[in-house]
Each structure stands twice: as C-alpha cells, then as structure tokens.
Amino acid sequence: MNLVISMQQYFVKEVLHNHQIVALDEQQSFHIVKVMRMKENDHIVLADADHKVYEAELLSLGTFAEAKVLQQLQRNTEMKMPVTVIMALIKKDKWDFFLMKATELGAARIVPYKAKRSVVKSDDEKIDKKKQRWMRIVEEAAEQSRRQCVPEITDPAGIKELKKYLSDVNLIAYEKESGSGKLLRDVLNQPQSATIIIGPEGGFDPGEVDELLNMGFECISLGKRILRAETAACYALSAIDALVE
Ligand code: SAM
C-alpha cells in the first residue's frame, strides 16, 4: 500500500518549508482529533499555497493542532492538461454533486454559467454566501481526493463573459450532436488546455449555441445516450483524463 497517498491531507494557505511548525485551523483540527482520531506523532500531508505537498508530523492536538513539516513529496495528482468546466446553473443538490465530483475528477476551474434555459437564477446579493458554500465543497473534495490544487470557482457568468475562459480547445457538449457528432477523441489533439461547456436540464437554446460557435467553440457529442447535466460533466472530465494521461 502507498502509505503517503493513504495519509489524510489538508490545505494550508501559506508556503511551507521543511522543519516549519504549522498550526491547522479549527475545522481541520476537529477533523484530525474527533473524526480521524489521530494521535501525536501521526503523519499527515499538507498541500501549500504553491501547490506543493509535504509530509508532516502532528506535534500537538487540540482546538488548533500543530504539525512539523518533514519533507516535500514528489507527487502530482493534477490532470496533465488543465480543464475549465463552464457549467450551466442547475438545481442545488445536483449542483453540489457536480462540484464535488468535478473536483475529484480534476477540474482546474469551474465557471457557473447563467444559461438561457437555466431554471436556477443566480441572485447577485446572495452570491458571496453561495460561493463560500461552494468553496467549502470543493476544498473538502480536493482534500479527500489528495489534489494539489483547489479548483477555482469564478463568479457566475453570462454568455458574453465566457470569452475570458477560452482555452486551446473549446468545446460545447451539445445534446443534438449525440450519436452523430465528433467525439472527444476526435478533437483533443494534444492541446495545452481545454474548456468544455455543459448545458442545463433543458439543454442549450439554438441561438446560444450559434453565439458560442462564433466565439470559437465547437460542438461535440458525449456519446449515444443523453446524460443529465451533472453526469455529462463527470463523463467529459473522466474521458479527457483517460485520453490525455
Ligand atoms: N433536455 C435535453 C434533451 O432532452 O435533449 C437534454 C439536456 S442534458 C440533460 C444537459 C446537458 O448535458 C446538455 O445540454 C449537454 O451539455 C450535456 N449532454 C448530455 N448528454 C449529451 C450527449 N450525449 N452529448 C453531448 N452533450 C450531452
């Protein structure tokens, strides 16, 4: 068994150095003491602000546990190619599921998209609170999946703002292409980065697709079956990972 990958991991906001003593925050300390029932001298992994990972030893437990940094670990769990997922806003439980799974599957950046047919509207007043909750979900999922980086979540964007998130390859997962259109393997010719946009429960409005095509996106199929939006995002990330690894 790889002991390092099985060690519990926590993100810290600072840049770490060997032999440094680090205080974990209250929530992480609670997790270490009450959930994981760890003891002094147990080892954990810390991922720092530079996306480097270190093995550390617990020195003291309590409300703010302390750990001593032992050594940097040569490990990279990030996708070979950064993928931005532009995800149409969907209902809360499905959205939370998407955030968790897209993080586990390696998404580098998540752009909540105010699609024409999104039934969920982003309320600008509540967005800060919502984003805080979303960040907690992706941070936990990133720790659980031993990622080096927590995915970025941008502010919800309308179609005109999507130009900011273009990559080397820009794809629309379009339900009308299912079973006939180009597949991921046809369009991923060793790009440095990729952006994929997934529509809401009701799919894309045709005018919206035209606007995206003008922006430089191209349509692809995710296979013969019509998937739910959150399944489509998970499928796309898994397939891209398998194709570029
Ligand atoms: N309401 C639409 C329909 O019945 O045709 C389906 C929308 S689907 C639930 C939500 C989104 O998932 C789509 O807008 C698309 O982005 C993506 N999607 C689902 N299945 C797909 C497929 N086979 N190919 C491409 N995209 C797909």
Short mmCIF file of C-alpha atoms and ligand atoms in Angstrom, two decimals:
data_model
loop_
_atom_site.label_atom_id
_atom_site.label_comp_id
_atom_site.label_asym_id
_atom_site.label_seq_id
_atom_site.Cartn_x
_atom_site.Cartn_y
_atom_site.Cartn_z
CA MET A 1 0.00 0.00 0.00
CA ASN A 2 1.21 3.52 -0.78
CA LEU A 3 1.25 5.00 2.74
CA VAL A 4 1.67 8.57 1.55
CA ILE A 5 -1.44 8.55 -0.67
CA SER A 6 -3.46 6.97 2.16
CA MET A 7 -2.44 9.74 4.62
CA GLN A 8 -5.04 12.37 5.39
CA GLN A 9 -4.40 15.65 3.54
CA TYR A 10 -5.12 19.26 4.49
CA PHE A 11 -4.67 22.54 2.57
CA VAL A 12 -2.81 25.41 4.23
CA LYS A 13 -2.80 29.00 2.99
CA GLU A 14 0.93 29.63 3.42
CA VAL A 15 4.04 28.47 1.51
CA LEU A 16 5.72 25.69 3.52
CA HIS A 17 9.37 24.83 4.21
CA ASN A 18 10.97 21.78 5.79
CA HIS A 19 11.10 21.85 9.64
CA GLN A 20 8.46 24.60 9.84
CA ILE A 21 5.77 24.29 12.53
CA VAL A 22 2.27 24.86 11.18
CA ALA A 23 -0.98 25.48 13.05
CA LEU A 24 -4.02 23.89 11.44
CA ASP A 25 -7.33 25.73 11.52
CA GLU A 26 -10.17 24.85 13.86
CA GLN A 27 -12.13 22.78 11.35
CA GLN A 28 -9.07 20.80 10.26
CA SER A 29 -8.04 20.25 13.90
CA PHE A 30 -11.56 18.98 14.70
CA HIS A 31 -11.30 16.59 11.76
CA ILE A 32 -7.87 15.36 12.89
CA VAL A 33 -8.85 14.86 16.53
CA LYS A 34 -12.53 13.91 16.52
CA VAL A 35 -13.12 12.36 13.10
CA MET A 36 -9.81 10.71 12.25
CA ARG A 37 -8.89 10.09 15.93
CA MET A 38 -5.26 10.78 15.15
CA LYS A 39 -2.62 10.90 17.85
CA GLU A 40 0.56 12.92 18.39
CA ASN A 41 3.39 11.72 16.08
CA ASP A 42 0.89 10.54 13.43
CA HIS A 43 1.74 11.73 9.92
CA ILE A 44 -0.41 13.84 7.62
CA VAL A 45 0.07 15.51 4.23
CA LEU A 46 -0.08 19.29 3.85
CA ALA A 47 -0.69 20.97 0.46
CA ASP A 48 0.59 24.55 0.45
CA ALA A 49 -0.11 27.81 -1.38
CA ASP A 50 2.44 26.88 -4.09
CA HIS A 51 0.58 23.62 -4.77
CA LYS A 52 3.46 21.62 -3.27
CA VAL A 53 2.78 18.75 -0.89
CA TYR A 54 4.68 17.88 2.29
CA GLU A 55 4.64 15.08 4.81
CA ALA A 56 4.22 16.44 8.34
CA GLU A 57 4.11 15.00 11.87
CA LEU A 58 1.47 16.01 14.41
CA LEU A 59 3.14 17.63 17.42
CA SER A 60 0.10 18.62 19.44
CA LEU A 61 -3.66 18.14 19.25
CA GLY A 62 -6.44 20.42 20.46
CA THR A 63 -8.53 23.26 19.06
CA PHE A 64 -5.58 24.25 16.85
CA ALA A 65 -3.44 21.17 16.17
CA GLU A 66 0.22 21.76 15.29
CA ALA A 67 2.34 19.80 12.86
CA LYS A 68 6.02 19.84 11.93
CA VAL A 69 6.86 19.77 8.22
CA LEU A 70 9.19 16.82 7.49
CA GLN A 71 9.77 16.61 3.74
CA GLN A 72 8.39 17.61 0.39
CA LEU A 73 6.69 14.80 -1.51
CA GLN A 74 7.31 14.32 -5.22
CA ARG A 75 3.78 13.61 -6.22
CA ASN A 76 1.45 15.18 -8.75
CA THR A 77 -2.21 14.27 -8.72
CA GLU A 78 -3.35 17.06 -11.06
CA MET A 79 -4.63 16.39 -14.60
CA LYS A 80 -1.90 16.65 -17.25
CA MET A 81 -3.98 19.28 -19.05
CA PRO A 82 -5.95 21.94 -17.15
CA VAL A 83 -9.67 21.75 -17.91
CA THR A 84 -12.15 24.59 -17.36
CA VAL A 85 -15.73 23.38 -16.98
CA ILE A 86 -18.35 26.00 -17.80
CA MET A 87 -21.37 24.53 -16.11
CA ALA A 88 -24.90 25.83 -16.59
CA LEU A 89 -26.51 26.59 -13.24
CA ILE A 90 -28.65 23.61 -12.21
CA LYS A 91 -30.68 22.73 -9.10
CA LYS A 92 -28.89 22.90 -5.75
CA ASP A 93 -28.49 19.18 -4.95
CA LYS A 94 -27.31 18.41 -8.49
CA TRP A 95 -25.03 21.45 -8.47
CA ASP A 96 -23.40 20.37 -5.19
CA PHE A 97 -22.94 16.84 -6.54
CA PHE A 98 -21.36 18.31 -9.69
CA LEU A 99 -18.94 20.48 -7.66
CA MET A 100 -17.80 17.53 -5.57
CA LYS A 101 -17.35 15.10 -8.45
CA ALA A 102 -15.78 17.61 -10.86
CA THR A 103 -13.21 18.36 -8.16
CA GLU A 104 -12.45 14.68 -7.57
CA LEU A 105 -12.12 14.21 -11.31
CA GLY A 106 -9.57 17.01 -11.60
CA ALA A 107 -11.31 20.16 -12.96
CA ALA A 108 -8.94 23.12 -12.75
CA ARG A 109 -11.60 25.82 -12.95
CA ILE A 110 -15.38 25.91 -12.68
CA VAL A 111 -17.39 28.70 -14.28
CA PRO A 112 -21.05 28.81 -13.16
CA TYR A 113 -22.95 29.74 -16.32
CA LYS A 114 -26.22 31.66 -16.48
CA ALA A 115 -27.59 29.68 -19.45
CA LYS A 116 -30.69 30.85 -21.29
CA ARG A 117 -32.61 27.81 -20.05
CA SER A 118 -31.15 27.65 -16.53
CA VAL A 119 -34.12 27.42 -14.18
CA VAL A 120 -31.87 28.39 -11.28
CA LYS A 121 -31.11 32.09 -11.35
CA SER A 122 -28.01 33.47 -9.65
CA ASP A 123 -29.07 36.10 -7.19
CA ASP A 124 -26.24 38.66 -7.08
CA GLU A 125 -27.00 39.60 -3.47
CA LYS A 126 -26.60 36.08 -2.19
CA ILE A 127 -23.69 35.14 -4.43
CA ASP A 128 -20.93 35.73 -1.86
CA LYS A 129 -22.62 33.39 0.61
CA LYS A 130 -23.26 30.81 -2.11
CA LYS A 131 -19.64 30.96 -3.28
CA GLN A 132 -18.39 30.42 0.26
CA ARG A 133 -20.50 27.26 0.48
CA TRP A 134 -19.31 26.12 -2.96
CA MET A 135 -15.67 26.72 -1.94
CA ARG A 136 -16.13 24.56 1.17
CA ILE A 137 -17.47 21.72 -1.01
CA VAL A 138 -14.56 21.85 -3.46
CA GLU A 139 -11.96 22.22 -0.70
CA GLU A 140 -13.24 19.11 1.07
CA ALA A 141 -13.39 17.18 -2.19
CA ALA A 142 -9.87 18.31 -3.12
CA GLU A 143 -8.52 17.17 0.26
CA GLN A 144 -10.36 13.89 0.03
CA SER A 145 -9.05 13.18 -3.48
CA ARG A 146 -5.49 14.26 -2.49
CA ARG A 147 -5.32 17.04 -5.05
CA GLN A 148 -2.54 19.61 -5.05
CA CYS A 149 -4.88 22.44 -6.01
CA VAL A 150 -8.37 23.50 -5.06
CA PRO A 151 -10.27 24.32 -8.27
CA GLU A 152 -11.05 27.97 -8.86
CA ILE A 153 -14.75 28.88 -8.89
CA THR A 154 -15.43 32.10 -10.76
CA ASP A 155 -18.42 34.40 -10.32
CA PRO A 156 -21.48 33.28 -12.31
CA ALA A 157 -21.03 34.42 -15.91
CA GLY A 158 -23.39 35.33 -18.74
CA ILE A 159 -22.63 34.27 -22.31
CA LYS A 160 -20.73 37.47 -23.18
CA GLU A 161 -18.27 36.91 -20.31
CA LEU A 162 -17.30 33.42 -21.45
CA LYS A 163 -14.59 34.78 -23.79
CA LYS A 164 -12.40 35.18 -20.67
CA TYR A 165 -12.36 31.44 -20.17
CA LEU A 166 -11.32 30.24 -23.62
CA SER A 167 -8.53 27.62 -23.78
CA ASP A 168 -6.56 25.93 -26.57
CA VAL A 169 -9.57 23.77 -27.35
CA ASN A 170 -13.12 24.97 -26.63
CA LEU A 171 -15.98 22.53 -26.71
CA ILE A 172 -19.75 22.58 -26.43
CA ALA A 173 -21.17 19.28 -25.21
CA TYR A 174 -24.27 19.55 -27.37
CA GLU A 175 -27.11 17.07 -26.89
CA LYS A 176 -28.19 17.49 -30.53
CA GLU A 177 -24.83 16.00 -31.61
CA SER A 178 -25.40 12.86 -29.54
CA GLY A 179 -24.77 9.73 -31.56
CA SER A 180 -23.59 11.59 -34.67
CA GLY A 181 -21.18 14.45 -33.88
CA LYS A 182 -17.44 14.49 -33.27
CA LEU A 183 -16.28 12.75 -30.10
CA LEU A 184 -13.74 13.97 -27.55
CA ARG A 185 -11.06 11.75 -29.07
CA ASP A 186 -11.56 13.49 -32.45
CA VAL A 187 -10.87 16.97 -31.10
CA LEU A 188 -8.22 16.51 -28.39
CA ASN A 189 -5.03 16.64 -30.41
CA GLN A 190 -2.54 17.28 -27.59
CA PRO A 191 -3.81 20.74 -26.60
CA GLN A 192 -2.26 22.57 -23.64
CA SER A 193 -5.63 23.33 -22.10
CA ALA A 194 -9.34 22.74 -22.72
CA THR A 195 -12.66 24.38 -21.90
CA ILE A 196 -15.93 22.48 -22.08
CA ILE A 197 -19.40 23.92 -21.65
CA ILE A 198 -22.31 21.82 -20.37
CA GLY A 199 -25.93 22.92 -20.75
CA PRO A 200 -28.74 22.93 -18.17
CA GLU A 201 -31.54 20.36 -17.64
CA GLY A 202 -33.48 21.82 -20.61
CA GLY A 203 -30.42 21.82 -22.89
CA PHE A 204 -29.00 24.68 -24.97
CA ASP A 205 -31.05 27.27 -26.79
CA PRO A 206 -30.02 27.11 -30.50
CA GLY A 207 -29.23 30.87 -30.55
CA GLU A 208 -26.90 30.35 -27.60
CA VAL A 209 -25.05 27.61 -29.50
CA ASP A 210 -24.62 29.96 -32.50
CA GLU A 211 -23.14 32.63 -30.24
CA LEU A 212 -20.73 30.12 -28.71
CA LEU A 213 -19.69 28.89 -32.17
CA ASN A 214 -18.89 32.49 -33.15
CA MET A 215 -16.77 32.78 -30.03
CA GLY A 216 -14.59 29.86 -31.12
CA PHE A 217 -16.30 26.87 -29.50
CA GLU A 218 -17.02 23.68 -31.44
CA CYS A 219 -19.77 21.14 -30.83
CA ILE A 220 -19.09 17.59 -29.72
CA SER A 221 -21.09 14.56 -28.71
CA LEU A 222 -20.60 12.72 -25.43
CA GLY A 223 -21.91 9.51 -26.95
CA LYS A 224 -25.21 7.92 -27.94
CA ARG A 225 -27.13 8.47 -24.73
CA ILE A 226 -28.50 11.76 -23.37
CA LEU A 227 -26.93 12.29 -19.97
CA ARG A 228 -28.10 14.50 -17.13
CA ALA A 229 -26.06 17.70 -16.95
CA GLU A 230 -24.06 16.61 -13.87
CA THR A 231 -23.38 13.19 -15.41
CA ALA A 232 -22.27 14.86 -18.65
CA ALA A 233 -19.69 16.96 -16.77
CA CYS A 234 -18.33 13.89 -14.95
CA TYR A 235 -18.22 11.87 -18.15
CA ALA A 236 -16.38 14.65 -20.03
CA LEU A 237 -13.73 15.08 -17.31
CA SER A 238 -13.16 11.32 -16.99
CA ALA A 239 -12.91 10.84 -20.74
CA ILE A 240 -10.50 13.79 -21.16
CA ASP A 241 -8.34 12.46 -18.32
CA ALA A 242 -8.24 9.00 -19.88
CA LEU A 243 -7.38 10.47 -23.31
CA VAL A 244 -4.53 12.71 -22.12
CA GLU A 245 -2.98 10.53 -19.40
N1 SAM B 1 -33.16 18.39 -22.39
C1 SAM B 1 -32.21 17.92 -23.35
C2 SAM B 1 -32.80 16.87 -24.25
O1 SAM B 1 -33.72 16.16 -23.78
O2 SAM B 1 -32.31 16.73 -25.38
C3 SAM B 1 -31.00 17.28 -22.63
C4 SAM B 1 -30.17 18.20 -21.86
S1 SAM B 1 -28.97 17.31 -20.93
C5 SAM B 1 -29.96 16.73 -19.62
C6 SAM B 1 -27.98 18.54 -20.19
C7 SAM B 1 -26.67 18.82 -20.88
O3 SAM B 1 -25.81 17.70 -20.80
C8 SAM B 1 -26.73 19.14 -22.33
O4 SAM B 1 -27.10 20.48 -22.61
C9 SAM B 1 -25.33 18.83 -22.81
O5 SAM B 1 -24.44 19.88 -22.50
C10 SAM B 1 -24.96 17.64 -21.96
N2 SAM B 1 -25.20 16.35 -22.64
C11 SAM B 1 -25.96 15.33 -22.18
N3 SAM B 1 -25.88 14.26 -22.99
C12 SAM B 1 -25.06 14.61 -24.02
C13 SAM B 1 -24.56 13.94 -25.18
N4 SAM B 1 -24.89 12.68 -25.46
N5 SAM B 1 -23.70 14.61 -25.98
C14 SAM B 1 -23.35 15.88 -25.71
N6 SAM B 1 -23.77 16.57 -24.63
C15 SAM B 1 -24.61 15.93 -23.80
#
